[in-house]
Coordinates of N, CA, C and O in Angstrom, one line a residue:
M1 N 13.8 -5.5 7.4 CA 12.4 -5.2 7.2 C 12.0 -5.5 5.8 O 12.7 -5.3 4.8
F2 N 10.8 -6.0 5.6 CA 10.3 -6.4 4.3 C 9.7 -5.1 3.7 O 9.2 -4.2 4.3
A3 N 9.6 -5.1 2.4 CA 8.9 -4.1 1.6 C 8.3 -4.8 0.4 O 9.0 -5.5 -0.4
L4 N 7.0 -4.7 0.3 CA 6.3 -5.2 -0.9 C 6.0 -4.2 -1.9 O 5.4 -3.1 -1.5
P5 N 6.3 -4.4 -3.1 CA 6.0 -3.3 -4.1 C 4.5 -3.2 -4.4 O 3.8 -4.2 -4.5
L6 N 4.1 -1.9 -4.5 CA 2.7 -1.6 -4.8 C 2.6 -1.0 -6.2 O 1.6 -1.1 -6.9
A7 N 3.7 -0.3 -6.6 CA 3.8 0.3 -8.0 C 5.3 0.5 -8.1 O 6.1 0.2 -7.2
E8 N 5.7 1.0 -9.3 CA 7.1 1.1 -9.6 C 7.8 2.0 -8.5 O 9.0 1.7 -8.2
N9 N 7.2 3.0 -8.0 CA 7.8 3.9 -7.0 C 7.1 3.9 -5.7 O 7.2 4.8 -4.9
A10 N 6.4 2.8 -5.3 CA 5.7 2.7 -4.1 C 5.8 1.3 -3.4 O 5.8 0.3 -4.1
V11 N 5.9 1.3 -2.1 CA 6.1 0.1 -1.4 C 5.2 0.1 -0.1 O 4.8 1.2 0.4
L12 N 4.9 -1.1 0.4 CA 4.2 -1.3 1.6 C 5.2 -1.9 2.6 O 5.8 -2.9 2.3
R13 N 5.3 -1.3 3.8 CA 6.2 -1.8 4.8 C 5.5 -1.7 6.2 O 4.6 -0.9 6.4
P14 N 6.0 -2.5 7.2 CA 5.5 -2.3 8.5 C 5.8 -0.8 9.0 O 6.8 -0.2 8.6
L15 N 4.9 -0.3 9.7 CA 5.0 1.0 10.3 C 5.2 0.9 11.8 O 4.3 0.3 12.5
E16 N 6.4 1.2 12.3 CA 6.8 0.9 13.6 C 7.1 2.1 14.5 O 7.3 3.2 14.0
P17 N 7.2 1.9 15.8 CA 7.4 3.1 16.7 C 8.6 3.9 16.4 O 8.5 5.1 16.6
W18 N 9.7 3.3 16.0 CA 10.9 4.1 15.7 C 10.7 5.1 14.5 O 11.4 6.0 14.3
Q19 N 9.6 4.9 13.8 CA 9.3 5.8 12.6 C 8.3 7.0 13.0 O 7.8 7.6 12.2
A20 N 8.2 7.2 14.3 CA 7.2 8.2 14.8 C 7.5 9.6 14.2 O 6.5 10.3 13.8
P21 N 8.7 10.1 14.1 CA 8.9 11.4 13.4 C 8.4 11.5 12.0 O 7.7 12.4 11.6
E22 N 8.6 10.4 11.2 CA 8.2 10.4 9.8 C 6.6 10.2 9.8 O 6.0 10.9 9.0
Y23 N 6.1 9.4 10.7 CA 4.7 9.3 10.8 C 4.0 10.6 11.1 O 3.0 11.0 10.5
L24 N 4.5 11.3 12.1 CA 3.9 12.6 12.5 C 4.0 13.6 11.4 O 3.0 14.3 11.1
A25 N 5.1 13.6 10.6 CA 5.2 14.6 9.5 C 4.1 14.2 8.4 O 3.5 15.1 7.9
H26 N 3.9 12.9 8.2 CA 2.9 12.5 7.3 C 1.5 12.9 7.8 O 0.7 13.5 7.0
I27 N 1.2 12.7 9.0 CA -0.1 13.0 9.6 C -0.3 14.6 9.5 O -1.4 15.0 9.1
E28 N 0.7 15.3 9.7 CA 0.6 16.8 9.6 C 0.2 17.2 8.2 O -0.6 18.1 8.0
R29 N 0.9 16.6 7.2 CA 0.6 16.9 5.8 C -0.8 16.5 5.4 O -1.5 17.2 4.7
G30 N -1.4 15.5 6.0 CA -2.7 15.0 5.6 C -3.8 15.2 6.6 O -4.9 14.7 6.4
R31 N -3.5 15.9 7.7 CA -4.4 15.9 8.8 C -5.8 16.4 8.4 O -6.8 15.7 8.7
A32 N -6.0 17.5 7.7 CA -7.3 18.0 7.3 C -8.0 16.9 6.4 O -9.2 16.7 6.6
H33 N -7.3 16.3 5.5 CA -7.9 15.4 4.6 C -8.3 14.1 5.3 O -9.4 13.6 5.1
I34 N -7.5 13.6 6.2 CA -7.7 12.3 6.9 C -8.9 12.6 7.9 O -9.8 11.8 8.0
D35 N -8.8 13.7 8.6 CA -9.7 14.0 9.7 C -11.1 14.2 9.2 O -12.1 14.1 9.9
R36 N -11.3 14.5 7.9 CA -12.6 14.7 7.3 C -13.4 13.4 7.5 O -14.6 13.5 7.6
W37 N -12.8 12.3 7.4 CA -13.5 11.0 7.4 C -13.4 10.2 8.7 O -14.3 9.5 9.1
I38 N -12.2 10.2 9.3 CA -12.0 9.3 10.5 C -11.1 10.1 11.5 O -10.5 11.0 11.2
G39 N -11.2 9.6 12.8 CA -10.5 10.3 13.8 C -9.0 9.8 13.9 O -8.3 10.2 14.9
W40 N -8.5 9.1 12.9 CA -7.1 8.6 13.0 C -6.1 9.7 13.2 O -5.2 9.6 14.0
A41 N -6.2 10.8 12.5 CA -5.2 11.9 12.5 C -5.2 12.6 13.9 O -4.2 13.0 14.4
A42 N -6.4 12.6 14.6 CA -6.4 13.2 15.9 C -5.7 12.5 17.0 O -5.4 13.0 18.0
L43 N -5.3 11.2 16.7 CA -4.6 10.4 17.7 C -3.1 10.8 17.8 O -2.5 10.6 18.8
A44 N -2.6 11.5 16.8 CA -1.2 11.9 16.8 C -1.1 13.4 16.6 O -1.2 13.9 15.5
T45 N -0.8 14.1 17.6 CA -0.7 15.5 17.6 C 0.7 16.1 17.9 O 1.0 17.2 17.6
D46 N 1.5 15.2 18.4 CA 2.9 15.6 18.7 C 3.7 14.3 18.7 O 3.2 13.2 18.4
L47 N 5.0 14.4 18.8 CA 5.9 13.2 18.7 C 5.5 12.1 19.7 O 5.5 10.9 19.4
E48 N 5.2 12.5 20.9 CA 4.9 11.5 22.0 C 3.6 10.7 21.6 O 3.6 9.5 21.7
S49 N 2.6 11.4 21.2 CA 1.3 10.8 20.8 C 1.5 9.9 19.6 O 0.9 8.9 19.4
A50 N 2.3 10.4 18.6 CA 2.6 9.6 17.4 C 3.3 8.3 17.7 O 2.9 7.3 17.2
R51 N 4.2 8.4 18.6 CA 5.0 7.2 19.0 C 4.0 6.3 19.8 O 4.0 5.0 19.6
A52 N 3.1 6.8 20.6 CA 2.1 6.0 21.3 C 1.2 5.3 20.4 O 0.9 4.1 20.7
V53 N 0.7 5.9 19.3 CA -0.1 5.2 18.4 C 0.6 4.0 17.8 O 0.1 2.9 17.7
L54 N 1.8 4.3 17.3 CA 2.6 3.2 16.7 C 3.0 2.1 17.7 O 2.9 0.9 17.3
Q55 N 3.2 2.5 18.9 CA 3.5 1.5 19.9 C 2.3 0.6 20.3 O 2.4 -0.6 20.4
R56 N 1.2 1.3 20.3 CA -0.1 0.5 20.6 C -0.3 -0.5 19.5 O -0.6 -1.7 19.8
Y57 N 0.0 -0.2 18.2 CA -0.2 -1.2 17.2 C 0.9 -2.3 17.2 O 0.7 -3.4 16.9
A58 N 2.1 -1.9 17.6 CA 3.2 -2.9 17.8 C 2.8 -3.8 18.9 O 3.0 -5.1 18.7
D59 N 2.3 -3.3 20.0 CA 1.9 -4.2 21.0 C 0.7 -5.1 20.6 O 0.7 -6.3 20.9
R60 N -0.2 -4.6 19.9 CA -1.3 -5.4 19.4 C -0.9 -6.4 18.3 O -1.4 -7.5 18.3
Q61 N 0.1 -6.1 17.5 CA 0.7 -7.0 16.6 C 1.3 -8.2 17.4 O 1.2 -9.4 17.0
A62 N 2.1 -7.9 18.4 CA 2.7 -8.9 19.2 C 1.7 -9.8 19.9 O 1.9 -11.0 20.1
A63 N 0.5 -9.3 20.1 CA -0.6 -10.1 20.7 C -1.5 -10.7 19.6 O -2.5 -11.4 19.9
D64 N -1.1 -10.5 18.4 CA -1.8 -11.1 17.2 C -3.3 -10.6 17.2 O -4.2 -11.4 16.9
S65 N -3.5 -9.3 17.4 CA -4.8 -8.7 17.4 C -5.0 -7.5 16.5 O -6.1 -7.0 16.4
A66 N -3.9 -7.1 15.8 CA -4.0 -6.0 14.9 C -2.6 -5.9 14.2 O -1.6 -6.4 14.7
R67 N -2.6 -5.2 13.1 CA -1.3 -4.9 12.4 C -1.4 -3.6 11.6 O -2.5 -3.2 11.2
L68 N -0.2 -2.9 11.5 CA -0.2 -1.6 10.9 C 0.9 -1.6 9.8 O 2.1 -2.0 10.1
F69 N 0.6 -1.0 8.6 CA 1.6 -0.9 7.5 C 1.5 0.5 6.9 O 0.4 1.0 6.8
G70 N 2.6 1.0 6.5 CA 2.7 2.2 5.8 C 2.9 2.1 4.3 O 3.4 1.1 3.9
I71 N 2.4 3.1 3.6 CA 2.6 3.1 2.2 C 3.6 4.3 1.9 O 3.3 5.4 2.3
W72 N 4.7 3.9 1.3 CA 5.7 4.9 0.9 C 5.7 5.1 -0.6 O 5.8 4.2 -1.4
L73 N 5.6 6.4 -1.0 CA 5.6 6.8 -2.4 C 6.9 7.6 -2.7 O 7.0 8.7 -2.0
D74 N 7.7 7.2 -3.6 CA 9.0 7.9 -3.8 C 9.8 8.2 -2.5 O 10.3 9.3 -2.3
G75 N 9.7 7.2 -1.6 CA 10.5 7.3 -0.3 C 9.8 8.1 0.8 O 10.3 8.3 1.8
T76 N 8.6 8.6 0.5 CA 7.8 9.4 1.5 C 6.6 8.7 2.0 O 5.8 8.2 1.2
L77 N 6.4 8.6 3.3 CA 5.2 8.0 3.9 C 4.0 8.8 3.5 O 3.9 10.0 3.8
V78 N 3.0 8.2 2.8 CA 1.8 9.0 2.3 C 0.5 8.3 2.7 O -0.6 8.9 2.4
G79 N 0.5 7.2 3.4 CA -0.7 6.6 3.9 C -0.4 5.3 4.5 O 0.7 4.9 4.8
G80 N -1.5 4.5 4.7 CA -1.3 3.2 5.3 C -2.6 2.4 5.2 O -3.7 2.8 4.9
V81 N -2.4 1.1 5.6 CA -3.4 0.1 5.7 C -3.2 -0.6 7.0 O -2.1 -0.7 7.5
M82 N -4.3 -1.2 7.5 CA -4.1 -1.9 8.8 C -5.2 -2.9 9.0 O -6.3 -2.9 8.3
F83 N -4.9 -3.9 9.8 CA -5.9 -4.8 10.4 C -6.3 -4.1 11.6 O -5.6 -4.1 12.7
V84 N -7.5 -3.4 11.6 CA -8.0 -2.7 12.8 C -8.3 -3.7 13.9 O -8.0 -3.4 15.1
Q85 N -8.9 -4.8 13.5 CA -9.2 -5.8 14.5 C -8.8 -7.2 13.8 O -8.8 -7.3 12.6
W86 N -8.3 -8.1 14.6 CA -7.9 -9.4 14.2 C -8.2 -10.4 15.2 O -7.6 -10.4 16.3
D87 N -9.1 -11.3 15.0 CA -9.6 -12.3 15.9 C -9.5 -13.7 15.3 O -10.3 -14.1 14.5
T88 N -8.4 -14.4 15.7 CA -8.2 -15.7 15.2 C -9.2 -16.7 15.7 O -9.5 -17.7 15.0
K89 N -9.8 -16.5 16.8 CA -10.8 -17.5 17.3 C -12.0 -17.5 16.4 O -12.6 -18.5 16.2
T90 N -12.5 -16.3 16.0 CA -13.7 -16.2 15.2 C -13.3 -16.3 13.7 O -14.2 -16.5 12.8
G91 N -12.0 -16.0 13.4 CA -11.6 -16.0 12.0 C -12.1 -14.7 11.3 O -12.2 -14.7 10.1
T92 N -12.3 -13.6 12.1 CA -12.8 -12.4 11.5 C -11.8 -11.3 11.8 O -11.2 -11.2 12.8
C93 N -11.6 -10.4 10.8 CA -10.7 -9.2 10.9 C -11.4 -8.1 10.2 O -12.3 -8.2 9.4
E94 N -10.9 -6.9 10.4 CA -11.3 -5.7 9.8 C -10.1 -4.9 9.2 O -9.1 -4.8 9.8
I95 N -10.3 -4.5 7.9 CA -9.2 -3.7 7.3 C -9.6 -2.3 7.3 O -10.8 -1.9 7.0
G96 N -8.7 -1.4 7.6 CA -8.9 0.0 7.5 C -7.7 0.7 6.7 O -6.7 0.1 6.6
V97 N -8.0 1.9 6.2 CA -7.0 2.6 5.3 C -7.1 4.1 5.6 O -8.1 4.6 6.1
W98 N -6.0 4.8 5.3 CA -6.0 6.2 5.3 C -4.9 6.7 4.3 O -4.0 6.0 4.0
T99 N -5.1 7.9 3.8 CA -4.1 8.5 2.9 C -4.1 10.0 3.1 O -5.0 10.6 3.5
E100 N -2.9 10.6 2.7 CA -2.9 12.0 2.4 C -3.2 12.2 0.9 O -3.1 11.2 0.2
P101 N -3.5 13.4 0.5 CA -3.9 13.6 -0.9 C -2.8 13.1 -1.9 O -3.2 12.6 -3.0
A102 N -1.6 13.1 -1.6 CA -0.5 12.7 -2.6 C -0.7 11.3 -3.0 O -0.2 10.9 -4.0
A103 N -1.3 10.4 -2.2 CA -1.5 9.0 -2.5 C -2.7 8.7 -3.3 O -2.9 7.6 -3.7
E104 N -3.7 9.6 -3.4 CA -4.9 9.3 -4.0 C -4.8 9.1 -5.5 O -4.0 9.8 -6.2
G105 N -5.7 8.3 -6.0 CA -5.8 8.1 -7.5 C -4.7 7.4 -8.1 O -4.6 7.4 -9.4
R106 N -3.9 6.7 -7.4 CA -2.8 5.9 -7.9 C -2.9 4.4 -7.8 O -2.1 3.6 -8.2
G107 N -4.0 4.0 -7.2 CA -4.3 2.5 -7.0 C -3.5 1.9 -5.9 O -3.5 0.7 -5.7
L108 N -2.8 2.7 -5.1 CA -2.0 2.2 -4.0 C -2.8 1.5 -2.9 O -2.4 0.5 -2.4
I109 N -3.9 2.2 -2.5 CA -4.7 1.6 -1.5 C -5.3 0.2 -1.9 O -5.2 -0.7 -1.2
G110 N -5.9 0.2 -3.1 CA -6.4 -1.1 -3.6 C -5.4 -2.2 -3.7 O -5.7 -3.3 -3.3
T111 N -4.2 -1.9 -4.2 CA -3.2 -2.9 -4.2 C -2.7 -3.3 -2.9 O -2.6 -4.5 -2.6
A112 N -2.6 -2.4 -1.9 CA -2.2 -2.7 -0.6 C -3.3 -3.6 0.1 O -3.0 -4.6 0.8
V113 N -4.5 -3.2 -0.1 CA -5.6 -4.0 0.5 C -5.7 -5.4 0.0 O -5.9 -6.4 0.7
R114 N -5.4 -5.6 -1.3 CA -5.4 -6.9 -1.9 C -4.3 -7.8 -1.2 O -4.6 -9.0 -1.0
L115 N -3.2 -7.2 -0.9 CA -2.1 -7.9 -0.2 C -2.6 -8.3 1.2 O -2.3 -9.5 1.6
L116 N -3.3 -7.4 1.9 CA -3.8 -7.8 3.2 C -4.9 -8.8 3.1 O -4.9 -9.8 4.0
I117 N -5.8 -8.7 2.1 CA -6.8 -9.8 2.0 C -6.2 -11.1 1.7 O -6.5 -12.1 2.3
D118 N -5.2 -11.2 0.8 CA -4.5 -12.4 0.5 C -3.8 -13.0 1.7 O -3.9 -14.2 2.0
Y119 N -3.2 -12.1 2.5 CA -2.5 -12.6 3.7 C -3.5 -13.2 4.7 O -3.3 -14.3 5.2
A120 N -4.6 -12.4 4.9 CA -5.6 -12.9 5.9 C -6.2 -14.2 5.5 O -6.3 -15.2 6.3
F121 N -6.6 -14.4 4.2 CA -7.3 -15.6 3.8 C -6.3 -16.7 3.5 O -6.5 -17.9 3.9
T122 N -5.3 -16.4 2.7 CA -4.4 -17.5 2.2 C -3.3 -17.9 3.2 O -3.1 -19.1 3.4
T123 N -2.7 -17.0 3.9 CA -1.6 -17.3 4.8 C -2.1 -17.6 6.2 O -1.7 -18.6 6.8
R124 N -3.1 -16.8 6.7 CA -3.5 -17.0 8.1 C -4.9 -17.7 8.2 O -5.3 -18.0 9.3
G125 N -5.5 -18.0 7.2 CA -6.7 -18.9 7.2 C -7.9 -18.2 7.9 O -8.8 -18.8 8.4
M126 N -8.0 -16.8 7.8 CA -9.2 -16.1 8.3 C -10.4 -16.5 7.4 O -10.3 -16.9 6.3
H127 N -11.6 -16.3 8.0 CA -12.8 -16.6 7.3 C -13.5 -15.4 6.8 O -14.2 -15.5 5.7
R128 N -13.5 -14.3 7.5 CA -14.3 -13.1 7.1 C -13.4 -11.9 7.3 O -12.8 -11.7 8.3
I129 N -13.5 -11.0 6.4 CA -12.9 -9.6 6.5 C -14.0 -8.6 6.4 O -14.9 -8.7 5.5
E130 N -13.9 -7.6 7.3 CA -14.9 -6.5 7.2 C -14.2 -5.2 6.8 O -13.0 -5.0 6.9
W131 N -15.0 -4.4 6.2 CA -14.6 -3.0 5.8 C -15.7 -2.1 6.2 O -16.9 -2.3 5.9
H132 N -15.4 -1.0 7.0 CA -16.3 -0.1 7.5 C -16.0 1.3 6.9 O -14.9 1.7 6.8
N133 N -17.1 2.0 6.5 CA -16.9 3.4 6.0 C -18.2 4.1 6.1 O -19.3 3.6 6.3
R134 N -18.1 5.5 6.1 CA -19.2 6.3 6.0 C -19.8 6.3 4.6 O -19.0 6.3 3.6
P135 N -21.1 6.3 4.4 CA -21.7 6.2 3.0 C -21.2 7.4 2.2 O -21.1 7.2 0.9
D136 N -20.9 8.6 2.8 CA -20.5 9.7 2.0 C -19.0 9.7 1.6 O -18.5 10.5 0.9
N137 N -18.3 8.7 2.1 CA -16.9 8.6 1.7 C -16.8 7.7 0.5 O -16.6 6.5 0.5
V138 N -17.0 8.4 -0.6 CA -17.2 7.7 -1.9 C -15.9 7.0 -2.3 O -16.0 5.9 -2.9
R139 N -14.7 7.5 -2.0 CA -13.5 6.8 -2.4 C -13.3 5.5 -1.6 O -13.0 4.5 -2.2
S140 N -13.6 5.5 -0.3 CA -13.5 4.3 0.5 C -14.5 3.3 0.0 O -14.2 2.1 -0.1
R141 N -15.7 3.7 -0.2 CA -16.8 2.8 -0.7 C -16.4 2.2 -2.1 O -16.6 1.0 -2.3
A142 N -15.8 3.0 -2.9 CA -15.4 2.5 -4.2 C -14.3 1.4 -4.1 O -14.3 0.4 -4.9
V143 N -13.4 1.5 -3.2 CA -12.4 0.5 -2.9 C -13.1 -0.8 -2.6 O -12.8 -1.9 -3.1
A144 N -14.0 -0.8 -1.6 CA -14.7 -2.0 -1.2 C -15.4 -2.6 -2.4 O -15.4 -3.8 -2.5
Q145 N -16.1 -1.8 -3.2 CA -16.8 -2.4 -4.3 C -15.9 -3.0 -5.3 O -16.1 -4.1 -5.8
R146 N -14.8 -2.3 -5.7 CA -13.8 -2.8 -6.7 C -13.2 -4.1 -6.2 O -12.9 -5.0 -7.0
L147 N -13.0 -4.3 -4.9 CA -12.3 -5.5 -4.4 C -13.3 -6.6 -4.2 O -12.9 -7.8 -3.9
G148 N -14.6 -6.4 -4.4 CA -15.6 -7.5 -4.3 C -16.2 -7.7 -3.0 O -16.8 -8.7 -2.7
F149 N -16.1 -6.7 -2.1 CA -16.8 -6.8 -0.8 C -18.3 -6.7 -1.0 O -18.7 -6.0 -2.0
T150 N -19.1 -7.2 -0.1 CA -20.6 -7.2 -0.2 C -21.1 -6.2 0.9 O -20.7 -6.4 2.0
L151 N -21.9 -5.3 0.5 CA -22.5 -4.4 1.4 C -23.5 -5.2 2.2 O -24.5 -5.7 1.7
E152 N -23.3 -5.2 3.5 CA -24.2 -5.9 4.4 C -25.3 -5.0 5.0 O -26.4 -5.5 5.3
G153 N -25.0 -3.7 5.1 CA -26.0 -2.8 5.6 C -25.4 -1.5 6.1 O -24.2 -1.3 6.1
V154 N -26.3 -0.7 6.5 CA -26.0 0.6 7.1 C -26.4 0.6 8.5 O -27.5 0.3 8.9
M155 N -25.4 1.0 9.4 CA -25.7 1.2 10.8 C -26.0 2.7 11.0 O -25.1 3.5 10.9
R156 N -27.2 3.0 11.3 CA -27.7 4.4 11.3 C -27.0 5.1 12.5 O -27.1 4.6 13.6
E157 N -26.4 6.2 12.2 CA -25.8 7.1 13.2 C -25.0 6.4 14.2 O -25.0 6.7 15.4
S158 N -24.2 5.4 13.8 CA -23.4 4.6 14.6 C -22.0 5.1 14.9 O -21.2 4.5 15.7
Y159 N -21.5 6.0 14.1 CA -20.1 6.5 14.1 C -20.1 8.0 14.5 O -20.6 8.8 13.8
L160 N -19.6 8.2 15.7 CA -19.4 9.6 16.2 C -18.1 10.1 15.8 O -17.0 9.6 16.1
H161 N -18.1 11.2 15.0 CA -16.9 11.8 14.6 C -17.0 13.4 14.6 O -18.0 13.9 14.0
R162 N -16.2 14.0 15.4 CA -16.2 15.4 15.5 C -17.5 15.9 16.0 O -18.0 16.9 15.5
G163 N -18.1 15.2 16.9 CA -19.4 15.6 17.6 C -20.6 15.3 16.8 O -21.7 15.7 17.2
V164 N -20.5 14.7 15.6 CA -21.6 14.4 14.8 C -21.8 12.9 14.6 O -20.8 12.2 14.4
H165 N -23.0 12.4 14.8 CA -23.3 10.9 14.5 C -23.5 10.7 13.0 O -24.4 11.3 12.4
H166 N -22.7 9.8 12.5 CA -22.7 9.5 11.0 C -23.2 8.1 10.9 O -23.0 7.2 11.7
D167 N -23.9 7.8 9.8 CA -24.2 6.4 9.4 C -22.9 5.7 9.1 O -21.9 6.3 8.6
G168 N -22.9 4.4 9.3 CA -21.7 3.6 8.9 C -22.1 2.4 8.1 O -23.0 1.7 8.4
E169 N -21.4 2.2 7.0 CA -21.7 1.0 6.1 C -20.7 -0.1 6.6 O -19.6 0.1 7.0
V170 N -21.3 -1.3 6.6 CA -20.5 -2.5 6.9 C -20.5 -3.4 5.6 O -21.5 -3.7 5.1
W171 N -19.3 -3.6 5.1 CA -19.0 -4.5 4.0 C -18.3 -5.7 4.5 O -17.6 -5.7 5.5
S172 N -18.4 -6.9 3.8 CA -17.7 -8.0 4.2 C -17.3 -8.8 2.9 O -17.8 -8.7 1.9
M173 N -16.3 -9.7 3.2 CA -15.8 -10.7 2.2 C -15.5 -11.9 3.0 O -14.9 -11.9 4.0
L174 N -16.0 -13.1 2.4 CA -15.7 -14.4 3.0 C -14.6 -15.1 2.2 O -14.5 -14.8 1.0
T175 N -13.9 -15.9 2.9 CA -12.8 -16.6 2.2 C -13.1 -17.2 0.9 O -12.3 -17.1 -0.1
H176 N -14.2 -17.8 0.7 CA -14.5 -18.5 -0.5 C -14.9 -17.5 -1.6 O -15.1 -17.9 -2.8
E177 N -15.1 -16.2 -1.3 CA -15.4 -15.2 -2.2 C -14.2 -14.5 -2.8 O -14.3 -13.7 -3.8
W178 N -13.1 -14.7 -2.2 CA -11.8 -14.0 -2.6 C -11.4 -14.6 -4.0 O -11.0 -15.7 -4.1
K179 N -11.3 -13.7 -4.9 CA -10.9 -14.1 -6.3 C -9.8 -13.1 -6.7 O -10.1 -12.1 -7.4
P180 N -8.6 -13.4 -6.4 CA -7.5 -12.6 -6.8 C -7.3 -12.5 -8.3 O -7.7 -13.4 -9.0
A181 N -6.8 -11.4 -8.8 CA -6.6 -11.2 -10.2 C -5.7 -12.4 -10.7 O -4.7 -12.7 -10.1
G182 N -6.1 -13.0 -11.8 CA -5.3 -14.0 -12.4 C -5.4 -15.4 -11.8 O -4.6 -16.3 -12.1
G183 N -6.3 -15.6 -10.9 CA -6.5 -16.9 -10.3 C -7.8 -17.2 -9.7 O -8.6 -16.3 -9.5
P184 N -8.1 -18.4 -9.3 CA -9.4 -18.8 -8.7 C -9.4 -18.3 -7.3 O -8.4 -17.9 -6.7
A185 N -10.6 -18.4 -6.7 CA -10.8 -18.0 -5.3 C -9.8 -18.7 -4.4 O -9.5 -19.9 -4.5
G186 N -9.1 -17.9 -3.5 CA -8.2 -18.4 -2.6 C -6.7 -18.6 -3.1 O -5.8 -18.9 -2.4
A187 N -6.5 -18.4 -4.4 CA -5.2 -18.5 -5.0 C -4.3 -17.3 -4.7 O -4.8 -16.2 -4.6
P188 N -3.0 -17.5 -4.5 CA -2.1 -16.3 -4.2 C -2.2 -15.4 -5.4 O -2.3 -15.8 -6.6
E189 N -2.2 -14.1 -5.1 CA -2.3 -13.1 -6.1 C -1.0 -12.8 -6.8 O 0.1 -12.9 -6.3
A190 N -1.1 -12.5 -8.1 CA 0.1 -12.3 -8.9 C 0.8 -11.1 -8.5 O 2.0 -10.9 -8.9
A191 N 0.2 -10.2 -7.7 CA 0.8 -8.9 -7.4 C 1.9 -9.1 -6.3 O 2.4 -8.1 -5.8
G192 N 2.3 -10.3 -6.0 CA 3.4 -10.4 -5.1 C 3.1 -10.9 -3.7 O 3.9 -10.8 -2.8
A193 N 1.9 -11.3 -3.4 CA 1.5 -11.7 -2.1 C 2.2 -13.1 -1.8 O 2.5 -13.8 -2.6

């Protein structure tokens, strides 16, 4: 299994069905925090449902329609990044993220997302990456801004979460807009991609 460094004590690795017990423990630690913004935590409530979530992404990866990666900090799973959607015909994908509080404020999400962006554009030749968030999720919005995504608009009350319709922002980046640190648009990033 590969592991890409995100920081001295943090790595990005595939998150697979055999890791369901570790994944469930992570979700339990971060459930209230994660569920505040997205329904991701609600998908895994016991070992069987945790394994099903991971298996669904493994199946989608095999079909080249999504991918799921975990972030480990000091050997503990603390969050993850994913290609929520991956469409090679249109050249469009969507990146999503989640963390428990232990992973916040360390730059791990931004570094992991840079690796996914570089993979999508440089390795796989995708044309467009989308980022979706609620406007009140300031941390998620800040990641999109720092990485150079462009806000395309707000979809009013388009996201139903916990019985409430929330607005959703749609951000995007096109392949020619990707400017990794230390290089021109489209160049491999110095961070190890």
